[in-house]
């Protein structure tokens, strides 16, 4: 698996905490430097392509 960026790692911690979440749920949990909704969606899609996240 590819190494995670700092932002991807931050998002993974949120996803582990929430277990299941929509993009809006993850966005609500981000404290500092909130990305735009579409940017966050792309990051999560990249995590899926890297094999860290599944939408099922």
Short mmCIF file of C-alpha atoms in Angstrom, two decimals:
data_model
loop_
_atom_site.label_atom_id
_atom_site.label_comp_id
_atom_site.label_asym_id
_atom_site.label_seq_id
_atom_site.Cartn_x
_atom_site.Cartn_y
_atom_site.Cartn_z
CA UNK A 1 0.00 0.00 0.00
CA UNK A 2 1.08 3.54 -0.68
CA UNK A 3 2.12 5.87 2.13
CA UNK A 4 -0.56 8.30 3.34
CA UNK A 5 -0.25 12.07 3.17
CA UNK A 6 -0.78 14.04 6.40
CA UNK A 7 -4.32 15.00 5.36
CA UNK A 8 -5.14 11.42 4.34
CA UNK A 9 -3.90 10.21 7.72
CA UNK A 10 -6.05 12.80 9.49
CA UNK A 11 -9.09 11.65 7.51
CA UNK A 12 -8.34 7.99 8.25
CA UNK A 13 -8.32 8.73 12.00
CA UNK A 14 -11.74 10.36 11.62
CA UNK A 15 -13.06 7.40 9.62
CA UNK A 16 -11.77 4.92 12.23
CA UNK A 17 -13.50 6.95 14.92
CA UNK A 18 -16.81 7.19 13.02
CA UNK A 19 -16.60 3.67 11.49
CA UNK A 20 -19.17 4.62 8.80
CA UNK A 21 -19.55 8.13 7.46
CA UNK A 22 -20.60 10.32 4.57
CA UNK A 23 -18.26 13.03 3.31
CA UNK A 24 -20.30 15.65 5.21
CA UNK A 25 -19.79 13.69 8.45
CA UNK A 26 -16.03 13.62 7.97
CA UNK A 27 -16.02 17.32 7.09
CA UNK A 28 -17.86 18.14 10.32
CA UNK A 29 -15.14 16.36 12.35
CA UNK A 30 -12.20 18.26 10.82
CA UNK A 31 -11.09 20.94 13.27
CA UNK A 32 -8.49 23.03 11.40
CA UNK A 33 -7.99 23.85 7.73
CA UNK A 34 -11.27 22.38 6.51
CA UNK A 35 -10.99 21.40 2.85
CA UNK A 36 -13.77 22.14 0.40
CA UNK A 37 -16.38 19.35 0.19
CA UNK A 38 -15.23 18.31 -3.31
CA UNK A 39 -11.58 18.23 -2.22
CA UNK A 40 -12.44 15.98 0.71
CA UNK A 41 -14.48 13.74 -1.56
CA UNK A 42 -11.47 13.40 -3.87
CA UNK A 43 -9.16 12.56 -0.95
CA UNK A 44 -11.56 9.85 0.22
CA UNK A 45 -11.79 8.50 -3.34
CA UNK A 46 -7.97 8.39 -3.44
CA UNK A 47 -7.96 6.47 -0.15
CA UNK A 48 -10.33 4.00 -1.75
CA UNK A 49 -8.02 3.59 -4.76
CA UNK A 50 -5.07 3.03 -2.40
CA UNK A 51 -7.05 0.29 -0.65
CA UNK A 52 -7.58 2.00 2.71
CA UNK A 53 -11.31 2.72 2.41
CA UNK A 54 -14.26 0.84 0.99
CA UNK A 55 -17.63 2.39 0.26
CA UNK A 56 -19.50 -0.85 0.87
#
